[in-house]
């Protein structure tokens, strides 16, 4: 027998499967589970017919480059179109600051590889997105957690954590934030805090990695474009690396995201991407471009806002009706996620087996905490299930919580 | 001004743009260049109409998962189909040994990340594929070069290099080879050498990374399936990590490759891929699966063999007619590449500016050598240009060589 462990890199020896992906595996084994676990967009909202027409046009065979290898930076006309999209969000920029990625996850991976040496510090929120956590961990970085408040990251704690890490002789490379409808909490970082973050980054000489997959998906009853204006929009100094994606607004099956960053960093991301996958899919990129040019994306976004807002409403109404004051949460003002606190003493991870037996599933909050916290929290995604399934899933979830509470007291 | 260099990881500080990709950039700036540089498949051979039909069927909207996030391992039915394809090449295997990758380049990157720590040794041929070289370098590995013979890697030199590296106290993780129609030389590793490599790997306790994008594309006048039988086919001990791809047989615009490896390593590649891009494109994977199921791939491969064989013939005839004995090369028995030695004293990199002015382009051999060698060699790809363009490109190339020789002697 070959001892394969002896061949592993230090990073690989430590690599662990993502909690959310693990959920997916559990899920696949149980019939008729209602899943609030993965942050999947609603497939019934994908613009199928338009994609079909676009695919037919692209695959006529009159333009060989559609299916050829393409530039590592991305397909030129798509890059131009992304510049315009960004401008609508208030983000200026030039072509040499832009890079198409194979989904936003590749963006996070490139950030990790280009900016992190083993032992370097990445500041993340408590809680933070698991995909970022694993990408940064794979670079063997040290992840230092910063507390949150209702209006986003706690600036005092941020500066205290930075000070502590530096006092210990460590290099702090960047702060990672998801300012719009954060995964997993759904929180928005307040406008004045965004400005304060930029000033802080400049004062402390760190970079900001701003991950913005959900910004377009604000709910019109409680948020506005002004609330979701990216930090990058006011980044005169070049402190911000901005990541976004078409996975939530068009479809994740086409793997297209992007990075906007100072040109000196963008060129490093490009070289790192060369070795990672040469180029993102030529067909996928052209489907996205055509969706922009034909107005499919522009028509899609308001539909999605209303769609996910309605699903949020169904989930909140169900939780109120079924669990009353037993669980609490900040009302999501956009995005895919509701972040709920379980009644005292209930452990979200421990409750999971019971939830599966009740055929409902969620992600236990601890997956999102780099400091071991979050045991009484759950992330409930309302994006993918139909409203009927959300209502039924919440009933099953409520039953699970009540049974768990009963089991504790008896 | 922010000093971005101060934020770079050690790997990023050393990252360099690939020579082949750089060629692409030069190429894009010059009009009517005939390019023998990139190893692109012939776009006129892509099965456009079948892809169009497949896309229409996939995008009907009756199956939401087509455009949803999917399993990191790959789409289950595609994995099953790949097992069958491999079996036809003599390679056995189970599902837990298999992983879909976003092109074969991602496979190389995952290999690097899972197996290489900074300073670890990867053995590569002199010359070797640049995409592998950059992926391994990004992991800060030491690349030790092994000489080639006409029938592939030099086994004596291989063992000598291994011995030298180990004597210096370094860990040698694997040997990287492209046994079928190697990029850049077009060489085949002889059958008995393949068996000897397996015995050697077992005896010396190293792994073999076998990269096989071109195996199906043998030329029927001079090679057979028996000649291209993968090393992995006889790998009873579990020494071989096998990489392959649909980029050369279907189209690279759909980014689909795969890795077959011992289960313990495959699961590490999976976790590394999670953080790299979550999953390969759901649409792309299904296009490939449908191309297999509908017989498109099976019909395609013999057509491609004949097509590329003809293009090779055109290139060889042109080189003989135009340059006679001035340049020499081993006749390619498959694949995309002709590896030519320039007349004494001509430097391939130095000649490039003249070639561009004559509107023809190639990759200078030095790009493929980790030891600084290869200055008088060029890689000429005959895969993408039409036969007419190949003939004209060879005329321009011959003119370039003759002018360069003249300039030297005067």
PDB file of N, CA and C in Angstrom, chain A residues 94-144:
ATOM      1  N   UNK A  94     -10.889  50.901 -15.508  1.00  0.00           N
ATOM      2  CA  UNK A  94     -10.357  50.741 -16.854  1.00  0.00           C
ATOM      3  C   UNK A  94     -10.217  49.258 -17.161  1.00  0.00           C
ATOM      4  N   UNK A  95      -9.999  48.956 -18.432  1.00  0.00           N
ATOM      5  CA  UNK A  95      -9.866  47.559 -18.854  1.00  0.00           C
ATOM      6  C   UNK A  95      -8.697  46.865 -18.162  1.00  0.00           C
ATOM      7  N   UNK A  96      -7.604  47.604 -17.928  1.00  0.00           N
ATOM      8  CA  UNK A  96      -6.439  46.938 -17.326  1.00  0.00           C
ATOM      9  C   UNK A  96      -6.633  46.688 -15.832  1.00  0.00           C
ATOM     10  N   UNK A  97      -7.793  47.057 -15.318  1.00  0.00           N
ATOM     11  CA  UNK A  97      -8.118  46.771 -13.918  1.00  0.00           C
ATOM     12  C   UNK A  97      -9.128  45.632 -13.794  1.00  0.00           C
ATOM     13  N   UNK A  98      -9.444  45.008 -14.915  1.00  0.00           N
ATOM     14  CA  UNK A  98     -10.561  44.054 -14.945  1.00  0.00           C
ATOM     15  C   UNK A  98     -10.114  42.666 -15.397  1.00  0.00           C
ATOM     16  N   UNK A  99     -10.809  41.654 -14.894  1.00  0.00           N
ATOM     17  CA  UNK A  99     -10.463  40.262 -15.189  1.00  0.00           C
ATOM     18  C   UNK A  99     -11.719  39.424 -15.023  1.00  0.00           C
ATOM     19  N   UNK A 100     -12.045  38.615 -16.036  1.00  0.00           N
ATOM     20  CA  UNK A 100     -13.146  37.658 -15.883  1.00  0.00           C
ATOM     21  C   UNK A 100     -12.637  36.455 -15.092  1.00  0.00           C
ATOM     22  N   UNK A 101     -13.472  35.939 -14.198  1.00  0.00           N
ATOM     23  CA  UNK A 101     -13.100  34.748 -13.430  1.00  0.00           C
ATOM     24  C   UNK A 101     -14.119  33.636 -13.651  1.00  0.00           C
ATOM     25  N   UNK A 102     -13.709  32.411 -13.389  1.00  0.00           N
ATOM     26  CA  UNK A 102     -14.590  31.263 -13.529  1.00  0.00           C
ATOM     27  C   UNK A 102     -15.457  31.174 -12.277  1.00  0.00           C
ATOM     28  N   UNK A 103     -16.468  32.047 -12.236  1.00  0.00           N
ATOM     29  CA  UNK A 103     -17.258  32.235 -11.023  1.00  0.00           C
ATOM     30  C   UNK A 103     -16.494  33.091 -10.022  1.00  0.00           C
ATOM     31  N   UNK A 104     -17.213  33.627  -9.065  1.00  0.00           N
ATOM     32  CA  UNK A 104     -16.600  34.488  -8.064  1.00  0.00           C
ATOM     33  C   UNK A 104     -15.662  33.678  -7.165  1.00  0.00           C
ATOM     34  N   UNK A 105     -15.925  32.398  -7.030  1.00  0.00           N
ATOM     35  CA  UNK A 105     -15.051  31.578  -6.183  1.00  0.00           C
ATOM     36  C   UNK A 105     -13.623  31.606  -6.703  1.00  0.00           C
ATOM     37  N   UNK A 106     -13.467  31.579  -8.029  1.00  0.00           N
ATOM     38  CA  UNK A 106     -12.104  31.683  -8.551  1.00  0.00           C
ATOM     39  C   UNK A 106     -11.487  33.028  -8.182  1.00  0.00           C
ATOM     40  N   UNK A 107     -12.294  34.060  -8.142  1.00  0.00           N
ATOM     41  CA  UNK A 107     -11.785  35.362  -7.714  1.00  0.00           C
ATOM     42  C   UNK A 107     -11.197  35.287  -6.312  1.00  0.00           C
ATOM     43  N   UNK A 108     -11.909  34.649  -5.409  1.00  0.00           N
ATOM     44  CA  UNK A 108     -11.425  34.503  -4.036  1.00  0.00           C
ATOM     45  C   UNK A 108     -10.133  33.701  -3.997  1.00  0.00           C
ATOM     46  N   UNK A 109     -10.089  32.658  -4.817  1.00  0.00           N
ATOM     47  CA  UNK A 109      -8.898  31.815  -4.864  1.00  0.00           C
ATOM     48  C   UNK A 109      -7.696  32.602  -5.395  1.00  0.00           C
ATOM     49  N   UNK A 110      -7.912  33.404  -6.424  1.00  0.00           N
ATOM     50  CA  UNK A 110      -6.812  34.205  -6.974  1.00  0.00           C
ATOM     51  C   UNK A 110      -6.330  35.225  -5.954  1.00  0.00           C
ATOM     52  N   UNK A 111      -7.267  35.842  -5.248  1.00  0.00           N
ATOM     53  CA  UNK A 111      -6.905  36.784  -4.186  1.00  0.00           C
ATOM     54  C   UNK A 111      -6.007  36.081  -3.165  1.00  0.00           C
ATOM     55  N   UNK A 112      -6.411  34.882  -2.759  1.00  0.00           N
ATOM     56  CA  UNK A 112      -5.632  34.141  -1.759  1.00  0.00           C
ATOM     57  C   UNK A 112      -4.228  33.852  -2.276  1.00  0.00           C
ATOM     58  N   UNK A 113      -4.136  33.432  -3.516  1.00  0.00           N
ATOM     59  CA  UNK A 113      -2.841  33.009  -4.034  1.00  0.00           C
ATOM     60  C   UNK A 113      -1.894  34.175  -4.292  1.00  0.00           C
ATOM     61  N   UNK A 114      -2.478  35.288  -4.672  1.00  0.00           N
ATOM     62  CA  UNK A 114      -1.638  36.435  -5.016  1.00  0.00           C
ATOM     63  C   UNK A 114      -1.257  37.250  -3.781  1.00  0.00           C
ATOM     64  N   UNK A 115      -2.075  37.197  -2.731  1.00  0.00           N
ATOM     65  CA  UNK A 115      -1.833  38.088  -1.595  1.00  0.00           C
ATOM     66  C   UNK A 115      -1.408  37.398  -0.310  1.00  0.00           C
ATOM     67  N   UNK A 116      -1.569  36.090  -0.212  1.00  0.00           N
ATOM     68  CA  UNK A 116      -1.337  35.445   1.081  1.00  0.00           C
ATOM     69  C   UNK A 116      -0.186  34.446   1.063  1.00  0.00           C
ATOM     70  N   UNK A 117       0.760  34.659   1.943  1.00  0.00           N
ATOM     71  CA  UNK A 117       1.751  33.628   2.244  1.00  0.00           C
ATOM     72  C   UNK A 117       1.309  32.894   3.512  1.00  0.00           C
ATOM     73  N   UNK A 118       1.829  31.683   3.715  1.00  0.00           N
ATOM     74  CA  UNK A 118       1.495  30.979   4.964  1.00  0.00           C
ATOM     75  C   UNK A 118       1.778  31.872   6.172  1.00  0.00           C
ATOM     76  N   UNK A 119       0.817  31.933   7.091  1.00  0.00           N
ATOM     77  CA  UNK A 119       0.998  32.728   8.302  1.00  0.00           C
ATOM     78  C   UNK A 119       0.522  34.167   8.188  1.00  0.00           C
ATOM     79  N   UNK A 120       0.339  34.654   6.946  1.00  0.00           N
ATOM     80  CA  UNK A 120      -0.208  36.006   6.782  1.00  0.00           C
ATOM     81  C   UNK A 120      -1.638  36.055   7.308  1.00  0.00           C
ATOM     82  N   UNK A 121      -2.067  37.246   7.701  1.00  0.00           N
ATOM     83  CA  UNK A 121      -3.389  37.395   8.287  1.00  0.00           C
ATOM     84  C   UNK A 121      -4.383  37.956   7.269  1.00  0.00           C
ATOM     85  N   UNK A 122      -5.535  37.293   7.167  1.00  0.00           N
ATOM     86  CA  UNK A 122      -6.693  37.872   6.480  1.00  0.00           C
ATOM     87  C   UNK A 122      -7.738  38.147   7.550  1.00  0.00           C
ATOM     88  N   UNK A 123      -8.239  39.371   7.580  1.00  0.00           N
ATOM     89  CA  UNK A 123      -9.292  39.719   8.533  1.00  0.00           C
ATOM     90  C   UNK A 123     -10.644  39.354   7.912  1.00  0.00           C
ATOM     91  N   UNK A 124     -11.455  38.640   8.652  1.00  0.00           N
ATOM     92  CA  UNK A 124     -12.785  38.260   8.164  1.00  0.00           C
ATOM     93  C   UNK A 124     -13.812  38.576   9.245  1.00  0.00           C
ATOM     94  N   UNK A 125     -15.052  38.696   8.826  1.00  0.00           N
ATOM     95  CA  UNK A 125     -16.101  38.963   9.805  1.00  0.00           C
ATOM     96  C   UNK A 125     -16.484  37.681  10.557  1.00  0.00           C
ATOM     97  N   UNK A 126     -17.056  37.877  11.702  1.00  0.00           N
ATOM     98  CA  UNK A 126     -17.639  36.793  12.491  1.00  0.00           C
ATOM     99  C   UNK A 126     -19.152  36.973  12.442  1.00  0.00           C
ATOM    100  N   UNK A 127     -19.838  36.258  11.588  1.00  0.00           N
ATOM    101  CA  UNK A 127     -19.421  35.181  10.687  1.00  0.00           C
ATOM    102  C   UNK A 127     -18.989  35.714   9.323  1.00  0.00           C
ATOM    103  N   UNK A 128     -18.472  34.781   8.484  1.00  0.00           N
ATOM    104  CA  UNK A 128     -18.050  35.134   7.131  1.00  0.00           C
ATOM    105  C   UNK A 128     -18.364  33.988   6.162  1.00  0.00           C
ATOM    106  N   UNK A 129     -18.299  34.310   4.868  1.00  0.00           N
ATOM    107  CA  UNK A 129     -18.638  33.321   3.837  1.00  0.00           C
ATOM    108  C   UNK A 129     -17.634  32.158   3.822  1.00  0.00           C
ATOM    109  N   UNK A 130     -18.153  30.945   3.842  1.00  0.00           N
ATOM    110  CA  UNK A 130     -17.284  29.753   3.924  1.00  0.00           C
ATOM    111  C   UNK A 130     -16.364  29.595   2.717  1.00  0.00           C
ATOM    112  N   UNK A 131     -16.841  29.977   1.539  1.00  0.00           N
ATOM    113  CA  UNK A 131     -16.014  29.833   0.343  1.00  0.00           C
ATOM    114  C   UNK A 131     -14.760  30.689   0.425  1.00  0.00           C
ATOM    115  N   UNK A 132     -14.898  31.855   1.044  1.00  0.00           N
ATOM    116  CA  UNK A 132     -13.727  32.711   1.254  1.00  0.00           C
ATOM    117  C   UNK A 132     -12.824  32.110   2.325  1.00  0.00           C
ATOM    118  N   UNK A 133     -13.440  31.632   3.389  1.00  0.00           N
ATOM    119  CA  UNK A 133     -12.654  31.037   4.472  1.00  0.00           C
ATOM    120  C   UNK A 133     -11.791  29.893   3.948  1.00  0.00           C
ATOM    121  N   UNK A 134     -12.380  29.000   3.151  1.00  0.00           N
ATOM    122  CA  UNK A 134     -11.592  27.858   2.671  1.00  0.00           C
ATOM    123  C   UNK A 134     -10.530  28.292   1.661  1.00  0.00           C
ATOM    124  N   UNK A 135     -10.850  29.269   0.816  1.00  0.00           N
ATOM    125  CA  UNK A 135      -9.836  29.739  -0.140  1.00  0.00           C
ATOM    126  C   UNK A 135      -8.639  30.337   0.600  1.00  0.00           C
ATOM    127  N   UNK A 136      -8.913  31.125   1.629  1.00  0.00           N
ATOM    128  CA  UNK A 136      -7.814  31.759   2.368  1.00  0.00           C
ATOM    129  C   UNK A 136      -7.056  30.705   3.194  1.00  0.00           C
ATOM    130  N   UNK A 137      -7.797  29.748   3.755  1.00  0.00           N
ATOM    131  CA  UNK A 137      -7.129  28.686   4.526  1.00  0.00           C
ATOM    132  C   UNK A 137      -6.223  27.850   3.646  1.00  0.00           C
ATOM    133  N   UNK A 138      -6.639  27.609   2.402  1.00  0.00           N
ATOM    134  CA  UNK A 138      -5.807  26.801   1.505  1.00  0.00           C
ATOM    135  C   UNK A 138      -4.470  27.474   1.231  1.00  0.00           C
ATOM    136  N   UNK A 139      -4.436  28.793   1.355  1.00  0.00           N
ATOM    137  CA  UNK A 139      -3.159  29.511   1.228  1.00  0.00           C
ATOM    138  C   UNK A 139      -2.414  29.512   2.564  1.00  0.00           C
ATOM    139  N   UNK A 140      -2.960  28.772   3.531  1.00  0.00           N
ATOM    140  CA  UNK A 140      -2.348  28.641   4.866  1.00  0.00           C
ATOM    141  C   UNK A 140      -2.262  29.980   5.598  1.00  0.00           C
ATOM    142  N   UNK A 141      -3.254  30.820   5.319  1.00  0.00           N
ATOM    143  CA  UNK A 141      -3.318  32.097   6.027  1.00  0.00           C
ATOM    144  C   UNK A 141      -3.886  31.885   7.421  1.00  0.00           C
ATOM    145  N   UNK A 142      -3.644  32.883   8.266  1.00  0.00           N
ATOM    146  CA  UNK A 142      -4.281  32.930   9.574  1.00  0.00           C
ATOM    147  C   UNK A 142      -5.506  33.823   9.432  1.00  0.00           C
ATOM    148  N   UNK A 143      -6.671  33.314   9.845  1.00  0.00           N
ATOM    149  CA  UNK A 143      -7.899  34.096   9.713  1.00  0.00           C
ATOM    150  C   UNK A 143      -8.250  34.692  11.066  1.00  0.00           C
ATOM    151  N   UNK A 144      -8.280  36.013  11.116  1.00  0.00           N
ATOM    152  CA  UNK A 144      -8.603  36.693  12.368  1.00  0.00           C
ATOM    153  C   UNK A 144     -10.011  37.268  12.259  1.00  0.00           C
TER     154      UNK A 144
END
